[in-house]
Amino acid sequence: MATIIGGIGSTHVPAIGKAIAEKKQNDPYWKPFFKGFDYVHYWLARTRPDVAVVFYNDHGLNFFLDKLPTFAIGAADEYRSEDEGWGIPVSRPIPGDAALSWHLINALVADEFDVTTCQDMLIDHAVTIPMALMWPGPVWPIKIVPVEINTVQHPLPTLQRSLRLGRSIGRAIESYEKDLRVVVIGTGGLSHQLDGTRAGFINKEFDLLCLDKIVGDPETLTRYSIHDWVQESGSQGVEFLNWMAMRGTLTGRVTELSRNYHIPISNTAAATVVYDNQKETARKAA
Ligand SMILES: [Fe+2]
């Protein structure tokens, strides 16, 4: 049976892609951020996952405001990217695990999550930058199942809904008959606001509260409405929905193995975490 070995949270700011392309990992501005991935590289080399389920939000490459599903899941053998206009190189394609995707889709719909199914899906920097950060070599030794959450056009799903989506996917992964080692990734955040009179807003105190609570008590965070979240974390801080879904999949004893929090990367509070998922506790019902 498939096993969820743990979770990774990663910021996905486009400027990171440019820094990678220009080999600025050791520049004083970037080094405190990139150093946070040293442990990620060690942990991935040791745990060697076969598949990554990646919760992220599209920024207008595959979906636009005219048609924007709340939840969408890829079901392809390969995911391409394209020029998004950020000045970062177009990413190499990423192989998919379509069989696992369809297993998750069947389980989600049976669990009353009516997701949009995408057999052809472009993935943007919210997937490709975390991939380049986690596996900086010339080959990505892993397949992905991308799960897209609307964090762009209101109304957005609640934090509770996102956590429950993650729990449903976690149960589905663990019911998959193949002996796969699965890592679950949530990308985006933490606090940031790119528009309006609060452009540049960052809330370190709230970010640290989130990083503390999501490990052992994610339910506490579901008490915040989306509007509360925008107030506390900025209009783009709602990308934390992707982190909540990632956390929801981890149904064992979850411990934080690594955390790096750095302000700022571009206009964003950057965070990188690794969570271990030891199966031994009873799973909460979604
Ligand atoms: Fe984003």
XYZ file of C-alpha atoms and ligand atoms in Angstrom:
287
model
C 0.000 0.000 0.000
C 1.059 3.589 -0.514
C 2.579 5.439 2.427
C 2.625 9.156 3.140
C 6.126 9.754 4.418
C 5.703 13.430 5.257
C 4.982 16.923 4.098
C 6.925 19.908 2.831
C 5.825 23.536 2.825
C 7.526 25.967 0.478
C 7.121 29.532 -0.703
C 6.805 29.874 -4.515
C 7.684 33.529 -5.266
C 8.598 33.991 -8.989
C 11.793 35.906 -8.102
C 13.206 32.646 -6.711
C 13.140 31.197 -10.228
C 15.155 34.130 -11.506
C 17.654 33.752 -8.627
C 18.089 30.063 -9.492
C 18.588 30.859 -13.190
C 21.217 33.462 -12.304
C 22.878 31.163 -9.700
C 22.410 33.640 -6.857
C 21.922 31.018 -4.145
C 24.957 32.309 -2.187
C 24.310 36.028 -2.625
C 23.759 37.728 0.758
C 20.147 38.535 -0.110
C 19.268 34.969 -1.086
C 21.511 32.782 1.060
C 19.346 32.814 4.235
C 16.436 31.572 2.141
C 18.233 28.904 0.106
C 20.000 27.550 3.211
C 16.594 26.495 4.441
C 16.594 23.804 1.745
C 19.748 22.054 2.955
C 17.685 19.915 5.314
C 15.030 19.351 2.637
C 17.694 17.927 0.317
C 19.062 15.692 3.079
C 15.581 14.451 4.009
C 14.540 13.758 0.406
C 17.795 11.898 -0.294
C 17.163 9.758 2.782
C 13.436 9.109 2.300
C 13.412 8.843 -1.519
C 9.716 9.424 -2.295
C 8.283 8.061 -5.557
C 5.467 10.560 -5.977
C 4.729 14.105 -4.804
C 1.148 15.290 -4.390
C 1.462 19.050 -4.817
C -1.171 21.493 -3.509
C -0.753 24.844 -5.195
C -2.668 27.733 -6.752
C -2.580 28.653 -10.407
C -1.782 32.303 -11.226
C -3.508 32.584 -14.589
C -1.511 30.121 -16.689
C -3.937 27.188 -16.782
C -7.053 28.828 -15.328
C -8.197 32.406 -15.595
C -10.939 34.446 -13.967
C -13.484 33.432 -16.611
C -13.318 29.759 -15.556
C -11.816 29.071 -12.146
C -12.589 25.850 -10.300
C -12.373 25.794 -6.523
C -10.467 22.500 -6.625
C -8.848 20.908 -9.684
C -6.642 17.843 -9.980
C -4.309 16.783 -12.745
C -4.701 13.366 -14.358
C -1.923 13.405 -16.931
C 1.297 11.522 -17.637
C 3.185 14.790 -18.016
C 2.733 18.422 -17.034
C 4.211 21.229 -19.099
C 4.802 24.825 -18.170
C 4.871 27.928 -20.361
C 6.198 31.468 -20.210
C 4.208 33.231 -17.501
C 5.777 36.627 -18.118
C 7.845 36.844 -14.911
C 11.164 36.753 -16.730
C 11.983 33.292 -15.438
C 13.006 30.420 -17.748
C 10.259 28.029 -18.810
C 10.546 24.909 -16.701
C 11.211 21.428 -18.028
C 8.094 19.169 -18.018
C 7.326 17.112 -14.931
C 6.185 13.480 -15.227
C 2.770 12.675 -13.758
C 1.293 9.557 -12.176
C -2.059 9.392 -13.947
C -3.034 6.082 -12.321
C -2.666 7.573 -8.840
C -4.486 10.704 -10.007
C -7.512 8.689 -11.092
C -7.496 6.753 -7.826
C -7.555 10.062 -5.930
C -10.262 11.500 -8.193
C -12.509 8.474 -7.696
C -12.005 8.609 -3.942
C -12.590 12.372 -3.787
C -15.852 12.266 -5.731
C -17.034 9.319 -3.616
C -16.177 11.489 -0.603
C -18.321 14.313 -2.079
C -15.462 16.552 -3.232
C -16.557 17.333 -6.788
C -13.189 18.275 -8.233
C -12.427 19.455 -11.751
C -10.487 16.751 -13.582
C -7.690 17.914 -15.883
C -6.153 15.456 -18.347
C -4.258 18.360 -19.896
C -2.971 20.898 -17.378
C -0.266 23.534 -17.497
C 1.583 23.965 -14.226
C 3.009 27.351 -13.270
C 5.729 28.676 -10.957
C 3.729 27.580 -7.909
C 4.729 24.005 -8.851
C 7.953 24.422 -10.798
C 9.816 26.683 -8.349
C 9.298 24.424 -5.312
C 10.359 21.479 -7.526
C 13.560 23.306 -8.506
C 14.201 24.172 -4.868
C 13.635 20.643 -3.587
C 15.455 18.810 -6.379
C 18.072 21.261 -7.710
C 19.763 18.702 -9.996
C 19.287 18.241 -13.757
C 16.579 15.584 -13.311
C 13.488 15.515 -11.102
C 13.468 11.926 -9.813
C 9.793 11.920 -8.992
C 6.293 11.952 -10.469
C 3.655 14.417 -9.363
C -0.078 14.712 -8.878
C -0.909 18.446 -8.935
C -3.930 19.605 -6.934
C -4.959 23.195 -7.606
C -6.851 25.287 -5.054
C -8.444 28.620 -5.905
C -6.755 31.300 -3.804
C -7.257 33.995 -6.416
C -10.919 34.834 -7.056
C -13.371 35.083 -4.159
C -15.275 33.271 -2.822
C -12.394 31.042 -1.756
C -12.763 27.719 0.037
C -12.538 27.945 3.818
C -9.490 26.777 5.749
C -11.642 23.980 7.151
C -12.650 22.880 3.653
C -9.040 22.854 2.533
C -7.994 20.827 5.582
C -10.788 18.357 4.866
C -9.766 18.102 1.214
C -6.303 17.168 2.412
C -7.701 14.564 4.803
C -9.765 13.022 2.032
C -6.722 12.829 -0.235
C -4.652 11.435 2.625
C -7.130 8.593 3.129
C -7.216 7.985 -0.622
C -3.418 7.799 -0.887
C -3.268 5.298 1.945
C -5.872 3.107 0.236
C -3.836 2.945 -2.999
C -2.663 -0.581 -3.656
C 0.793 0.207 -5.030
C 3.746 0.387 -2.637
C 4.510 4.025 -3.306
C 6.267 6.430 -0.990
C 4.375 9.689 -1.232
C 5.476 13.135 -0.095
C 2.853 15.867 0.065
C 3.794 19.449 -0.726
C 1.956 22.698 -0.023
C 3.249 25.800 -1.792
C 2.782 29.545 -1.434
C 2.592 32.093 1.361
C 3.291 33.001 3.938
C 2.007 36.529 4.639
C 2.112 38.875 1.694
C 0.020 41.425 -0.142
C 0.877 42.578 -3.647
C -1.894 45.079 -4.265
C -3.797 48.023 -2.805
C -2.807 50.391 -0.039
C -1.273 47.553 2.029
C 1.047 46.354 -0.767
C 4.171 44.970 0.893
C 2.287 43.960 4.050
C 3.952 41.163 6.058
C 2.860 39.882 9.492
C 5.668 37.937 11.184
C 3.760 37.376 14.418
C 0.847 35.784 12.588
C 3.129 33.710 10.350
C 4.910 32.245 13.375
C 1.557 31.487 15.003
C 0.526 29.607 11.833
C 3.796 27.667 11.699
C 3.367 26.680 15.331
C -0.296 25.695 15.136
C -0.312 23.853 11.829
C 1.936 21.117 13.192
C -0.113 19.869 16.144
C -3.351 21.845 16.118
C -4.380 22.837 12.578
C -8.046 22.932 13.651
C -7.324 26.128 15.566
C -6.498 27.863 12.302
C -9.861 26.895 10.811
C -11.520 29.403 13.155
C -10.277 32.201 10.915
C -12.604 33.199 8.103
C -11.045 33.991 4.732
C -11.628 37.687 5.386
C -9.911 37.360 8.773
C -7.029 35.666 6.952
C -6.698 38.472 4.435
C -6.657 40.933 7.323
C -3.943 39.024 9.217
C -1.874 37.616 6.367
C -2.529 39.841 3.347
C -4.569 39.301 0.206
C -2.108 36.713 -1.139
C -1.431 35.195 2.288
C -4.514 33.072 1.586
C -2.151 30.758 -0.306
C -1.847 29.146 3.121
C -4.905 27.142 1.991
C -2.372 24.971 0.133
C -0.446 24.383 3.360
C -3.654 23.434 5.181
C -4.484 20.834 2.530
C -0.939 19.436 2.760
C -1.270 19.207 6.547
C -4.648 17.501 6.216
C -3.123 14.570 4.351
C -0.783 13.820 7.267
C -2.865 11.532 9.426
C -0.183 10.081 11.647
C 1.896 11.629 14.404
C 3.195 14.797 12.809
C 6.415 16.413 13.932
C 8.316 19.347 12.540
C 11.739 18.211 11.351
C 12.893 21.506 9.898
C 11.745 25.127 9.684
C 13.229 28.155 7.995
C 11.427 31.511 8.149
C 12.951 34.464 6.350
C 11.751 38.026 5.641
C 11.470 39.095 2.920
C 11.825 37.379 -0.415
C 10.553 40.000 -2.822
C 7.425 41.199 -0.942
C 6.769 37.876 0.769
C 7.519 36.223 4.088
C 9.260 33.018 3.011
C 8.881 29.763 4.913
C 10.266 26.278 4.332
C 9.225 23.350 6.526
C 9.522 19.563 6.603
C 7.014 17.467 8.549
C 7.430 13.829 9.466
C 4.300 11.648 9.406
C 4.521 8.603 11.673
C 1.491 6.369 11.403
C 0.248 5.454 14.844
C -2.591 7.703 15.928
C -6.231 7.393 14.988
C -7.215 9.430 11.994
C -9.689 12.220 12.468
C -12.792 11.972 10.351
C -13.033 14.610 7.706
Fe 1.513 32.798 -5.484
